[in-house]
Short mmCIF file of C-alpha atoms and ligand atoms in Angstrom, two decimals:
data_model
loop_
_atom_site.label_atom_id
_atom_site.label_comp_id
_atom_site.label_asym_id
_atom_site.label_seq_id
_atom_site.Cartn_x
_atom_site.Cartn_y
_atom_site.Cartn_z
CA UNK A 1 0.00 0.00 0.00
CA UNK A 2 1.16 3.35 -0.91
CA UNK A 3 0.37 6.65 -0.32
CA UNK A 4 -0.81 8.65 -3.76
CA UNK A 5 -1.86 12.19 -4.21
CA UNK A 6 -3.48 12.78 -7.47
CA UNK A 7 -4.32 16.37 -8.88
CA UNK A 8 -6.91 16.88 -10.83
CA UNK A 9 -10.39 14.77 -11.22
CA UNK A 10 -10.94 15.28 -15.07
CA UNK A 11 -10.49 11.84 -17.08
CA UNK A 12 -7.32 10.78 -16.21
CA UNK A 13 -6.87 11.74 -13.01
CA UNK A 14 -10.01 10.22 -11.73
CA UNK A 15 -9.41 7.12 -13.59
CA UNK A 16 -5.88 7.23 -12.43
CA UNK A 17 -6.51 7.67 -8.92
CA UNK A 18 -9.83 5.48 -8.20
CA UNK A 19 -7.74 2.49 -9.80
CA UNK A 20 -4.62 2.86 -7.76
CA UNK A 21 -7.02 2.86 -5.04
CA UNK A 22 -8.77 -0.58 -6.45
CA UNK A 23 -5.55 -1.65 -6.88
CA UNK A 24 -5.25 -1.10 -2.44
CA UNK A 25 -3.34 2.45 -2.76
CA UNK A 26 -4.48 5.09 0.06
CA UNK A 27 -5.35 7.72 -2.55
CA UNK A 28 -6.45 11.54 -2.04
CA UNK A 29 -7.34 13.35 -5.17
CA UNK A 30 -7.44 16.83 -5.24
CA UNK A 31 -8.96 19.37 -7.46
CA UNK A 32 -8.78 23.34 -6.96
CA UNK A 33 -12.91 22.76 -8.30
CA UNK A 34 -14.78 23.10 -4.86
CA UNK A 35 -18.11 22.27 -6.20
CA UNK A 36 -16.73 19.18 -8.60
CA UNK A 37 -15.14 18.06 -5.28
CA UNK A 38 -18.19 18.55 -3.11
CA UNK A 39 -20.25 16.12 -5.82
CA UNK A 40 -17.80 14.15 -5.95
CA UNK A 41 -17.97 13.29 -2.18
CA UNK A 42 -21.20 12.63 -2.71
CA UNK A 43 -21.23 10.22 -5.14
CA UNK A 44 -21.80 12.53 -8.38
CA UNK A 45 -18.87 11.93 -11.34
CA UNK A 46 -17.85 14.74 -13.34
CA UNK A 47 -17.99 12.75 -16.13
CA UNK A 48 -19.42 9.84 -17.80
CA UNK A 49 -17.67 6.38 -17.89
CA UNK A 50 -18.97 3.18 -17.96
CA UNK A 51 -17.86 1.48 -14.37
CA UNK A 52 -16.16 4.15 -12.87
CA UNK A 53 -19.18 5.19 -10.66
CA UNK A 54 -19.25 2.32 -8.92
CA UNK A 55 -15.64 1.73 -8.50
CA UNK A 56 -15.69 5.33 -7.06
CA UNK A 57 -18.11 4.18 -4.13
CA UNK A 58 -16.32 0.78 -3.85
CA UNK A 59 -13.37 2.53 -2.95
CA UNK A 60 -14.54 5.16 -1.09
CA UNK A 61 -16.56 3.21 1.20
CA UNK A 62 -13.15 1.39 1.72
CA UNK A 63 -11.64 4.40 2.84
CA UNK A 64 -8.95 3.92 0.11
CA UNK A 65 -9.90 6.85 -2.19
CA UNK A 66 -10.46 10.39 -0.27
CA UNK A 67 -11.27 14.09 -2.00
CA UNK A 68 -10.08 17.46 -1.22
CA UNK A 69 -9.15 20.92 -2.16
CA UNK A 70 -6.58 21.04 0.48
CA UNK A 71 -2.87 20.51 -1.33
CA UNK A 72 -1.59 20.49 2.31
CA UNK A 73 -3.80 17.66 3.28
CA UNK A 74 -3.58 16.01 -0.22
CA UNK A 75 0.18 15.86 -0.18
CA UNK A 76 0.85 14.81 3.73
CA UNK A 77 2.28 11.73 3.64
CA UNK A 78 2.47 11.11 0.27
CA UNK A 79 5.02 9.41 -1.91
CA UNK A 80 3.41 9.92 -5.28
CA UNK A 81 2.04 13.08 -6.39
CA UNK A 82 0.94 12.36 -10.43
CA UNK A 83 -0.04 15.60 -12.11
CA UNK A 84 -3.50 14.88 -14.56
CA UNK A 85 -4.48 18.34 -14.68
CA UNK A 86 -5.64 19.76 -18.68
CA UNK A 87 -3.35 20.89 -21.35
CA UNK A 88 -5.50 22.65 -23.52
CA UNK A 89 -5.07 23.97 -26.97
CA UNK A 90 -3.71 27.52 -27.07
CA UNK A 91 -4.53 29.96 -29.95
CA UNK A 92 -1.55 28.58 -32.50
CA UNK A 93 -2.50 24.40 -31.68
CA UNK A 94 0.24 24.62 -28.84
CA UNK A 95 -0.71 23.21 -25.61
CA UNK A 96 -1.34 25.23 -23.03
CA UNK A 97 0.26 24.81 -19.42
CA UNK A 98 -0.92 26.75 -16.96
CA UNK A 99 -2.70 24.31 -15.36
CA UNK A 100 0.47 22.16 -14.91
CA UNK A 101 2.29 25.32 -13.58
CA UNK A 102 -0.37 25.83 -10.90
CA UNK A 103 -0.01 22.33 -9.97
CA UNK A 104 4.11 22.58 -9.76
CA UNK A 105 4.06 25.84 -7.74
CA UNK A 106 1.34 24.39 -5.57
CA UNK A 107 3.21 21.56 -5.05
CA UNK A 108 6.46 22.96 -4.35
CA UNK A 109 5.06 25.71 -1.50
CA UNK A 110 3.31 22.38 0.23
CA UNK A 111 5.84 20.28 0.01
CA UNK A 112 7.48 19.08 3.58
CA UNK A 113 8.83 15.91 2.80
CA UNK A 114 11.02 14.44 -0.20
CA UNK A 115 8.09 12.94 -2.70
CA UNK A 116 8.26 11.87 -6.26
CA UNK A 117 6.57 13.61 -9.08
CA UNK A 118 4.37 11.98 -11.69
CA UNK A 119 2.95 13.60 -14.94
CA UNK A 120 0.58 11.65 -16.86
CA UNK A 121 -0.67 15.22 -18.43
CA UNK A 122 0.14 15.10 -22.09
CA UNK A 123 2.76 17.76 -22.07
CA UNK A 124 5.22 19.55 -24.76
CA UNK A 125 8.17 17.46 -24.84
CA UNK A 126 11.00 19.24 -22.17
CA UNK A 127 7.83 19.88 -20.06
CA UNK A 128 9.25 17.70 -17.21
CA UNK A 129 12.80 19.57 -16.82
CA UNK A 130 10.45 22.94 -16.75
CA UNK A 131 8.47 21.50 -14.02
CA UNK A 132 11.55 20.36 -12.56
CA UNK A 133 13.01 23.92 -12.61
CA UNK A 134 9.47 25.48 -11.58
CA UNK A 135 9.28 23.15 -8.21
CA UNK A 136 13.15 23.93 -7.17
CA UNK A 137 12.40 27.64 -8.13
CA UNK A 138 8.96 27.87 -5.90
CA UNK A 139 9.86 25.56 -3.39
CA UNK A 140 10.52 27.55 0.29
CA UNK A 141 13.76 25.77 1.54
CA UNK A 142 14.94 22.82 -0.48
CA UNK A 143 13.66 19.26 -0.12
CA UNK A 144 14.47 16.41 -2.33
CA UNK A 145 12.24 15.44 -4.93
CA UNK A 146 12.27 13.57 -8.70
CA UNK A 147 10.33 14.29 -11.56
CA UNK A 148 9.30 10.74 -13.84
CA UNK A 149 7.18 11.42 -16.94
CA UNK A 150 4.20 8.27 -17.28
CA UNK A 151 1.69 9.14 -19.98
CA UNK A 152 -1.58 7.93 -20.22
CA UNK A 153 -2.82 5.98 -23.47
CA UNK A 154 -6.40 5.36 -21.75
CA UNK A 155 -9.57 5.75 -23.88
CA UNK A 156 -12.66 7.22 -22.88
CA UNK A 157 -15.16 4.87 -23.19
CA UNK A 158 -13.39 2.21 -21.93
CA UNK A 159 -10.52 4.20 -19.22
CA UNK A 160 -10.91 1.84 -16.23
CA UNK A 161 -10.70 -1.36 -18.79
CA UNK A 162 -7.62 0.58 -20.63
CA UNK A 163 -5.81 1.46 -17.38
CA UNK A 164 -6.33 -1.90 -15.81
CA UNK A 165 -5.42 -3.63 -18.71
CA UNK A 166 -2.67 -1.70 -20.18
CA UNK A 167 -0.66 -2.35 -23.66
CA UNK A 168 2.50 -0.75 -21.74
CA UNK A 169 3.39 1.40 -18.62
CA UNK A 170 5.69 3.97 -20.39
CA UNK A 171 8.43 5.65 -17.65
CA UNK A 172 10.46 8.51 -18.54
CA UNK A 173 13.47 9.90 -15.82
CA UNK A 174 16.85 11.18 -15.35
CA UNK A 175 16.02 9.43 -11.44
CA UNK A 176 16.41 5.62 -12.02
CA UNK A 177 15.37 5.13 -8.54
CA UNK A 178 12.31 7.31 -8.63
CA UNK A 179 10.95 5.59 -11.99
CA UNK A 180 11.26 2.54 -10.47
CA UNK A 181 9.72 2.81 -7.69
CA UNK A 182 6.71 4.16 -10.06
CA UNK A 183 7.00 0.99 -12.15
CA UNK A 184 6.51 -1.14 -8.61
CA UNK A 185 3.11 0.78 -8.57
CA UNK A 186 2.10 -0.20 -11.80
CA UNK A 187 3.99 -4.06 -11.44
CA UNK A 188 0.22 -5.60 -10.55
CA UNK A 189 -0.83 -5.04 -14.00
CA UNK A 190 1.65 -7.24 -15.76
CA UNK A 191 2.22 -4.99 -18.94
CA UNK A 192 6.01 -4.45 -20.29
CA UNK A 193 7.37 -1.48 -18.65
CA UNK A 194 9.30 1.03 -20.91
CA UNK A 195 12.20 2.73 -19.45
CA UNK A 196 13.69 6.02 -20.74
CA UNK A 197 14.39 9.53 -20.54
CA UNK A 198 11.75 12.62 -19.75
CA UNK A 199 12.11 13.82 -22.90
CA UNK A 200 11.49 10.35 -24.79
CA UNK A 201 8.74 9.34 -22.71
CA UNK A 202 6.55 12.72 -23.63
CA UNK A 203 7.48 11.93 -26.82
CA UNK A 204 6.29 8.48 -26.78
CA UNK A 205 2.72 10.02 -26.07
CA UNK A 206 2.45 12.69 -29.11
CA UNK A 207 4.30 9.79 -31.36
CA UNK A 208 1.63 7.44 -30.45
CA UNK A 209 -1.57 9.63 -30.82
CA UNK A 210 -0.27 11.16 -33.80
CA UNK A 211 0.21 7.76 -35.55
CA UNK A 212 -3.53 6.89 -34.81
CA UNK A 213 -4.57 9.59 -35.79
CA UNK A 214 -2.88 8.96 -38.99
CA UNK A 215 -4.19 5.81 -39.71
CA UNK A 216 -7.79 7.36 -39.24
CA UNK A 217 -7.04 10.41 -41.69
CA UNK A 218 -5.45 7.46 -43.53
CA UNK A 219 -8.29 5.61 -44.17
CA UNK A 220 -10.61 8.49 -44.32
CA UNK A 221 -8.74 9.50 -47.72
CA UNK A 222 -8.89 6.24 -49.02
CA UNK A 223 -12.53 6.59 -48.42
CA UNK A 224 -12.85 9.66 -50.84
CA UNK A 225 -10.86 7.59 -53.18
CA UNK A 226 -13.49 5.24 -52.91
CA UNK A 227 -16.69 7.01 -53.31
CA UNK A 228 -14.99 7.86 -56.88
CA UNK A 229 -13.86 5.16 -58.03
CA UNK A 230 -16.47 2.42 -56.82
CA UNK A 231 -14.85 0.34 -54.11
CA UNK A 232 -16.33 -0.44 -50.36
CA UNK A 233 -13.84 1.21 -47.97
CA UNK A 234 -15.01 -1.20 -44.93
CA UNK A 235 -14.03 -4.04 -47.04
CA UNK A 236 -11.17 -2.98 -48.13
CA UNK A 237 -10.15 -2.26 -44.40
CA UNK A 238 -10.70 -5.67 -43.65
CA UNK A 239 -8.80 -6.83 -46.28
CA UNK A 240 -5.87 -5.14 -45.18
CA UNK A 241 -5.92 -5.40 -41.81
CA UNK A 242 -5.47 -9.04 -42.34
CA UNK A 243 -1.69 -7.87 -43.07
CA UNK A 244 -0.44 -8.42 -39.75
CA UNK A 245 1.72 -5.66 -40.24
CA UNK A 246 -1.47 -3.61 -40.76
CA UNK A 247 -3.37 -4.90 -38.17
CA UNK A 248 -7.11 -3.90 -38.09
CA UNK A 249 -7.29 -1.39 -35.58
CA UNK A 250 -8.18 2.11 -36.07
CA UNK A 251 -8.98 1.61 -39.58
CA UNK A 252 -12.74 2.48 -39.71
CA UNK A 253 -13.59 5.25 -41.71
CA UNK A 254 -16.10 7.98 -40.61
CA UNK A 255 -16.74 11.43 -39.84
CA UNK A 256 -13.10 11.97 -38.72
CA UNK A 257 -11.54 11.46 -35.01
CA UNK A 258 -12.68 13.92 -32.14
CA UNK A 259 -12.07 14.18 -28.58
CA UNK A 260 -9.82 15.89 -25.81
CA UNK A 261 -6.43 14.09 -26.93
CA UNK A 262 -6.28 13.39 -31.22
CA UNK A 263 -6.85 16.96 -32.29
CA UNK A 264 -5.04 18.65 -29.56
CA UNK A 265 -2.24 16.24 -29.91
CA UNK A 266 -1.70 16.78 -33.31
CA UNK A 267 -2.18 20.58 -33.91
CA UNK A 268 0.55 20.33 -30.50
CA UNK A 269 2.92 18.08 -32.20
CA UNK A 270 3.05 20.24 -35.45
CA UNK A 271 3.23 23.36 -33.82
CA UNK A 272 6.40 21.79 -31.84
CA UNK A 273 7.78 21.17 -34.62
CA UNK A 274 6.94 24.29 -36.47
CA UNK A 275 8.87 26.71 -33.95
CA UNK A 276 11.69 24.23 -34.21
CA UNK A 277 11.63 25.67 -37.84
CA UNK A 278 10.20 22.18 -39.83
CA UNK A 279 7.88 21.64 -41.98
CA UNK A 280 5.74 18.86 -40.65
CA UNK A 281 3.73 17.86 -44.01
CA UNK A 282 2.14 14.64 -43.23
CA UNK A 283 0.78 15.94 -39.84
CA UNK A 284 -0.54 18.91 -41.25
CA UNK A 285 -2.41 16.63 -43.70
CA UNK A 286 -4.03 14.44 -41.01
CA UNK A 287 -5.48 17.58 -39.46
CA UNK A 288 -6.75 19.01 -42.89
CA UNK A 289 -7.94 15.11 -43.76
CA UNK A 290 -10.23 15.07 -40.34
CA UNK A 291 -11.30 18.80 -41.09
CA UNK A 292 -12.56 17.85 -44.43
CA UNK A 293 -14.51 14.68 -43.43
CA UNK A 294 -16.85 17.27 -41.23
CA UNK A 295 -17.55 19.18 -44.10
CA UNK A 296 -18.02 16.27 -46.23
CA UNK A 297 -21.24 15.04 -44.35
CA UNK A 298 -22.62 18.44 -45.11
CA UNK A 299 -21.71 18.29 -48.59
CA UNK A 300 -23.42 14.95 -48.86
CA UNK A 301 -26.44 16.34 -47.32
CA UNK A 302 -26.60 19.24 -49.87
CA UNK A 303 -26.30 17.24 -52.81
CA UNK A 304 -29.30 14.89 -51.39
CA UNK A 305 -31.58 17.72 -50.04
CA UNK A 306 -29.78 20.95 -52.42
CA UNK A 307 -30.16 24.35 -50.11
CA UNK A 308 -29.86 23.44 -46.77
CA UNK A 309 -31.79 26.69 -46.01
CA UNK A 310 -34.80 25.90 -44.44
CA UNK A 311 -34.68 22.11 -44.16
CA UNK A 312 -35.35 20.41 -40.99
CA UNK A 313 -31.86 17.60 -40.74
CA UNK A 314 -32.15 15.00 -37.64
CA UNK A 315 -28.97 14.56 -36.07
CA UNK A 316 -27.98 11.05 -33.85
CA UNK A 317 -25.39 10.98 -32.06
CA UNK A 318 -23.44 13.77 -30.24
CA UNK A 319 -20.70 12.69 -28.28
CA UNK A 320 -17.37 12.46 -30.38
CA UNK A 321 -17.64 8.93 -30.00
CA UNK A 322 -19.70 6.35 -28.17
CA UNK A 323 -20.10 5.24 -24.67
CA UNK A 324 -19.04 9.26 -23.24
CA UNK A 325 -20.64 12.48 -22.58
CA UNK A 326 -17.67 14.21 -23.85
CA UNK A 327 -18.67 16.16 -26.37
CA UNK A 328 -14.69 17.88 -26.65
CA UNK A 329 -14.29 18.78 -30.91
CA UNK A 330 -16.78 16.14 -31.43
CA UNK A 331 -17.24 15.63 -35.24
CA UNK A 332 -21.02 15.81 -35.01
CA UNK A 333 -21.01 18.98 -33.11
CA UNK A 334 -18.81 20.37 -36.10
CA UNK A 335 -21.17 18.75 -38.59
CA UNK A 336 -24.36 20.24 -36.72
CA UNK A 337 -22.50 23.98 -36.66
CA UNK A 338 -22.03 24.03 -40.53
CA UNK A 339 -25.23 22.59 -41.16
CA UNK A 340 -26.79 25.25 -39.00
CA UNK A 341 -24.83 28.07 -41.04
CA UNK A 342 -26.48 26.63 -43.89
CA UNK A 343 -29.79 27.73 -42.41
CA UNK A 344 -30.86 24.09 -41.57
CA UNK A 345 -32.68 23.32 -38.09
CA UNK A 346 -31.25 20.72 -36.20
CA UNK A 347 -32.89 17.93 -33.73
CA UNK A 348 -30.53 16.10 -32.35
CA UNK A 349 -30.85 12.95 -30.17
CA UNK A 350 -27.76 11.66 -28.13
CA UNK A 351 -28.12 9.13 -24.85
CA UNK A 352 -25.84 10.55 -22.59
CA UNK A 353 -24.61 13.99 -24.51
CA UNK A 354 -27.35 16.12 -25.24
CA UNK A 355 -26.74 18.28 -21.81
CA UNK A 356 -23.05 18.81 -22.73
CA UNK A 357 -24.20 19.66 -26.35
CA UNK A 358 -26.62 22.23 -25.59
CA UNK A 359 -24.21 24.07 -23.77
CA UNK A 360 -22.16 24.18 -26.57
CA UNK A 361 -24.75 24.74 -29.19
CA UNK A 362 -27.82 25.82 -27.84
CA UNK A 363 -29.34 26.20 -31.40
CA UNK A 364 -30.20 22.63 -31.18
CA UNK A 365 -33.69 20.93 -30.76
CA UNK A 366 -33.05 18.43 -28.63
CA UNK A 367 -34.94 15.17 -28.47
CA UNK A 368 -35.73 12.54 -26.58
CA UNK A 369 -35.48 9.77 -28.93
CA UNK A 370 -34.04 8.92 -32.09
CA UNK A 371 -37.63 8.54 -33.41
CA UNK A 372 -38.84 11.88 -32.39
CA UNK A 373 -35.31 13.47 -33.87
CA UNK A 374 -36.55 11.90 -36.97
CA UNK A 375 -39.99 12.33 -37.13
CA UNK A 376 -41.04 15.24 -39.92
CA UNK A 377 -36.98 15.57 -40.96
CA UNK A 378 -35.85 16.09 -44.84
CA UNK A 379 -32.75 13.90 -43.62
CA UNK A 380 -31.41 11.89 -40.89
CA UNK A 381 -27.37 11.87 -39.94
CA UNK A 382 -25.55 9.27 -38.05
CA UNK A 383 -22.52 10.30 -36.71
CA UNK A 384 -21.67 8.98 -33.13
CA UNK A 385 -21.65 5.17 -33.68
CA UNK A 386 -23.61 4.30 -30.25
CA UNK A 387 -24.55 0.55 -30.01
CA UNK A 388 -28.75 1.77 -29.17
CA UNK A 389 -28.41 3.33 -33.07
CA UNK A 390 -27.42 -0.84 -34.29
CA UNK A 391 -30.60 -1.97 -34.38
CA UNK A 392 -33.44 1.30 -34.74
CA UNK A 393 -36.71 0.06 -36.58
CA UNK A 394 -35.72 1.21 -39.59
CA UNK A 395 -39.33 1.23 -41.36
CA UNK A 396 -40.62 3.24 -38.44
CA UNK A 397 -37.76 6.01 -39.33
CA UNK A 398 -38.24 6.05 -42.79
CA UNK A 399 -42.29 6.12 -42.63
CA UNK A 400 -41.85 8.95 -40.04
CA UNK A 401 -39.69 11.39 -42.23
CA UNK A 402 -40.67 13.76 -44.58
CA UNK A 403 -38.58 12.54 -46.95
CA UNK A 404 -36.01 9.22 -46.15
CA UNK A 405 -32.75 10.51 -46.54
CA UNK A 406 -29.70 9.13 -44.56
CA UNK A 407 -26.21 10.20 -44.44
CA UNK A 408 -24.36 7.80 -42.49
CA UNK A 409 -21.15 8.91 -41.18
CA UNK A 410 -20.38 6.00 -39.10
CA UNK A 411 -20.75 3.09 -41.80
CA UNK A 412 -23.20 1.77 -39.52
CA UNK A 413 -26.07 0.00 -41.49
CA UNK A 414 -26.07 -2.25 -44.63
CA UNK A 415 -25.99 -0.13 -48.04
CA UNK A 416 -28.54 -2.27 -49.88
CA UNK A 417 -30.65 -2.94 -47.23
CA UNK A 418 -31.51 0.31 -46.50
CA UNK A 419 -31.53 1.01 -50.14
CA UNK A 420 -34.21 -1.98 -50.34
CA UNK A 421 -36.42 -0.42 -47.50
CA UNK A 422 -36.43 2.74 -50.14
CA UNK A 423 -34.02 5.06 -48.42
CA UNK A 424 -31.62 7.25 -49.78
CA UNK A 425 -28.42 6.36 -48.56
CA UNK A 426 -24.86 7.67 -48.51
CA UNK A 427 -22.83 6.03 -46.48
CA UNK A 428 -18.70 6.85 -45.98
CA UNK A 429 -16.55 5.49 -48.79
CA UNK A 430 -18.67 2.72 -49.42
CA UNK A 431 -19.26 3.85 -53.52
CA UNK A 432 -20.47 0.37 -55.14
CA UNK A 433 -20.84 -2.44 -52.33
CA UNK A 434 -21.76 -4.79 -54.74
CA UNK A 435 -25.28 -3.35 -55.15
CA UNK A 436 -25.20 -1.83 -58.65
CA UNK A 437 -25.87 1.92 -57.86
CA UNK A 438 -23.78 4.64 -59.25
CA UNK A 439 -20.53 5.27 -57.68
CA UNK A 440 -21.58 8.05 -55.17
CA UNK A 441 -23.93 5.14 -54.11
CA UNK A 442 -27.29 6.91 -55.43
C1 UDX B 30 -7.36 8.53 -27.54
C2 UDX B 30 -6.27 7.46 -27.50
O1 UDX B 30 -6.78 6.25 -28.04
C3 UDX B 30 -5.76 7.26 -26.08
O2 UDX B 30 -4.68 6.34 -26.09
C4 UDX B 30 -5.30 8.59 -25.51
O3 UDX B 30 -4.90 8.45 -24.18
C5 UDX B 30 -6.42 9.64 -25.61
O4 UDX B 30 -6.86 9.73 -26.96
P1 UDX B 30 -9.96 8.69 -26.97
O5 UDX B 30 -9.87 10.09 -27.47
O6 UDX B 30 -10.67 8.41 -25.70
O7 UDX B 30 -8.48 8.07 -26.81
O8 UDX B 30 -10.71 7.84 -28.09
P2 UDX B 30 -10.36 6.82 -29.26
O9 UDX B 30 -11.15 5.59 -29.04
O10 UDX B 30 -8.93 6.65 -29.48
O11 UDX B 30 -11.02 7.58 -30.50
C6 UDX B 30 -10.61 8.88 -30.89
C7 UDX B 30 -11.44 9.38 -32.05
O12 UDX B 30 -11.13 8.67 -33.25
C8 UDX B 30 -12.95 9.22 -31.86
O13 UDX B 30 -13.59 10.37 -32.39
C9 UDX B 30 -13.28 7.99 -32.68
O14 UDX B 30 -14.62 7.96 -33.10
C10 UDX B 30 -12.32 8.16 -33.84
N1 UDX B 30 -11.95 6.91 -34.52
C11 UDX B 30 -11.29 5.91 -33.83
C12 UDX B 30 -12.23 6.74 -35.87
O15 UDX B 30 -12.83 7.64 -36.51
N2 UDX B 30 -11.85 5.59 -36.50
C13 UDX B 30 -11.18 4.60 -35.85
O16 UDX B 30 -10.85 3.59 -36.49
C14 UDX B 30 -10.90 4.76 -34.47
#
């Protein structure tokens, strides 16, 4: 059992600290949010996650997992103090840090005992020598202390499965000692344990996301490249994934990748290596790639319905992906914005977004079904792949719109099928499928 202090209860650090705590840790999280703390003592999660609610309660009923504002009571005893605070986009894609110099300055004036230093923040590589410098800068007299970068590869969605189960534990210090005593923290989950510098480890992170992201912005071209020339871009996924150098994942074409970590990542990542004075092509091309699949949904929508001025579109799906609230550059929120430029109305159904949604676009009509978002609409666009959309009675949609239109930009339903039942259909990259229509799949 160890003593852990863990600030910030956004994804990561929540994740982060309630599963060190599973895991028999005595864990204190800290945020400087008083009223996300207060809810949070009372059982009410920031966020959405499946099966992080009740490992929350598990935990705290064990008195293994405590809250507080207090940095002097959250660091007291503590060996481990992992930094999960935000790193934000700043106005030219770079990240921003304030957060994580609040954290260091707050940890250096409460620090009375030597303690090692964890940041699983996604952070600019050199971050950790600046925090390094910040804490022996701010600290009042000088106490021992070690810096160790660890970034976090969890997914929303599926962060306590991802952080339980991880691929690798990635450890980055110029203190041998003080990475491994992180990687005895992280020994129970039996994943290979990378050992390097600071600089290598933050770089491991952008490297990483950056690649997936490529892959996505990968396949979304080759979608494009369908729609023109006839081929089905989900089959031709699957065929190469088959490659074992390929591999299937993060191959599935849609409306373009979303969320707190790809876009930020990337636009961070570039702009590092812009002021480093390169020219970082094929990152810049992933970001244009994922910008364009946004507006392509919208183009598809204008060629079905012409002027969008005036029509009525139903929107399902929200979040920027399924199984989370987090509705953080979320395709469909991008999609919605142009198409309400256009002069369309949108209603919009989402299971667990809509709140987060309407906050950021309150233009929306929300609904409380994917029948009633439907019901009277010119079109219908799927663009947050949520299992409840698999199976929708189909008939009942179609028979309930003004006119059966479907764009959908999650590849979600079968082309002819829904061609059968007398919709019409555009689906992503998928421009023959077999099912002898025209290559934009009309
Ligand atoms: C990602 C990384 O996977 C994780 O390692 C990192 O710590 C944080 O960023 P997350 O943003 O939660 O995690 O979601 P992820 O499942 O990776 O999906 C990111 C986006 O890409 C979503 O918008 C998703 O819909 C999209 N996506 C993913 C695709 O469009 N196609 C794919 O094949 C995979």
């Amino acid at each position: 059992m160890k003593n852990i202090c863990v600030i910030g209860v956004g994804y990561v650090g929540l994740v982060t600290g309630t599963c060190f705590a599973d895991l028999g840790n005595n864990v204190t999280a800290l945020d400087i949010n008083q009223q996300r703390i207060e809810n949070l003592k009372k059982g009410i999660l920031p966020i959405y996650e499946p099966g992080l609610k009740e490992l929350v309660e598990r935990n705290v009923t064990a008195g293994r997992l405590h809250f507080t504002t207090s940095y002097e009571e959250a660091l007291r005893d503590t060996e481990f103090v992992f930094i999960c605070v935000g790193t934000p986009s700043g106005v030219d894609g770079e990240a921003d840090l304030q957060y994580v110099r609040a954290a260091a300055e707050a940890i250096a004036q409460h620090m009375d005992h030597p303690m090692i230093i964890v940041n699983k923040s996604t952070v600019p590589v050199g971050t950790g020598d600046w925090v390094s410098d910040i804490i022996r800068n701010t600290q009042p007299k000088p106490i021992d202390f070690a810096v160790v970068s660890c970034p976090e590869f969890l997914r929303e969605g599926s962060a306590v499965r991802d952080f339980m189960n991880p691929d690798r534990t990635v450890l980055g210090s110029s203190d041998q000692a003080a990475a491994e005593a992180v990687a005895q923290l992280y020994l129970p989950l039996r994943a290979p344990i990378v050992m390097t510098d600071i600089r290598t480890a933050e770089m491991i992170k952008y490297a990483s996301n950056a690649f997936l992201a490529t892959r996505i912005s990968f396949i979304n071209e080759i979608s494009i490249i369908c729609e023109q020339l006839g081929a089905d871009v989900e089959e031709v996924a699957e065929g190469m994934g088959f490659d074992k150098r390929i591999g299937h994942h993060f191959l599935r074409a849609g409306v373009g990748y979303g969320g707190s970590c790809f876009p930020k990542d990337v636009r961070a990542l570039t702009y590092m290596a812009e002021t480093h004075g390169m020219h970082p092509q094929l990152l810049r091309a992933v970001t244009e790639i994922n910008n364009f699949q946004r507006k392509h949904v919208a183009l598809k929508l204008r060629d079905l319905l012409g002027d969008l001025q005036g029509k009525t579109i139903a929107i399902l799906g929200l979040a920027f992906k399924e199984n989370t609230d987090d509705i953080r550059e979320s395709p469909a929120l991008a999609v919605a914005q142009i198409l309400l430029e256009q002069g369309a109305t949108i209603r919009a159904y989402d299971p667990v977004a809509m709140e987060n949604a309407a906050r950021e676009v309150p233009e929306l009509v929300l609904c409380q079904s994917p029948y009633e978002a439907v019901a009277g609409a010119d079109a219908v666009a799927v663009l947050t792949p949520w299992n409840e959309f698999k199976n929708l009675d189909m008939e009942r949609i179609r028979d309930s719109m003004k006119t059966p239109i479907m764009v959908d930009g999650r590849n979600m339903y079968n082309p002819s099928e829904m061609r059968e039942m007398g919709f019409r259909y555009r689906a992503v990259g998928r421009g023959c499928n077999g099912d002898g229509v025209d290559f934009n799949g009309e």
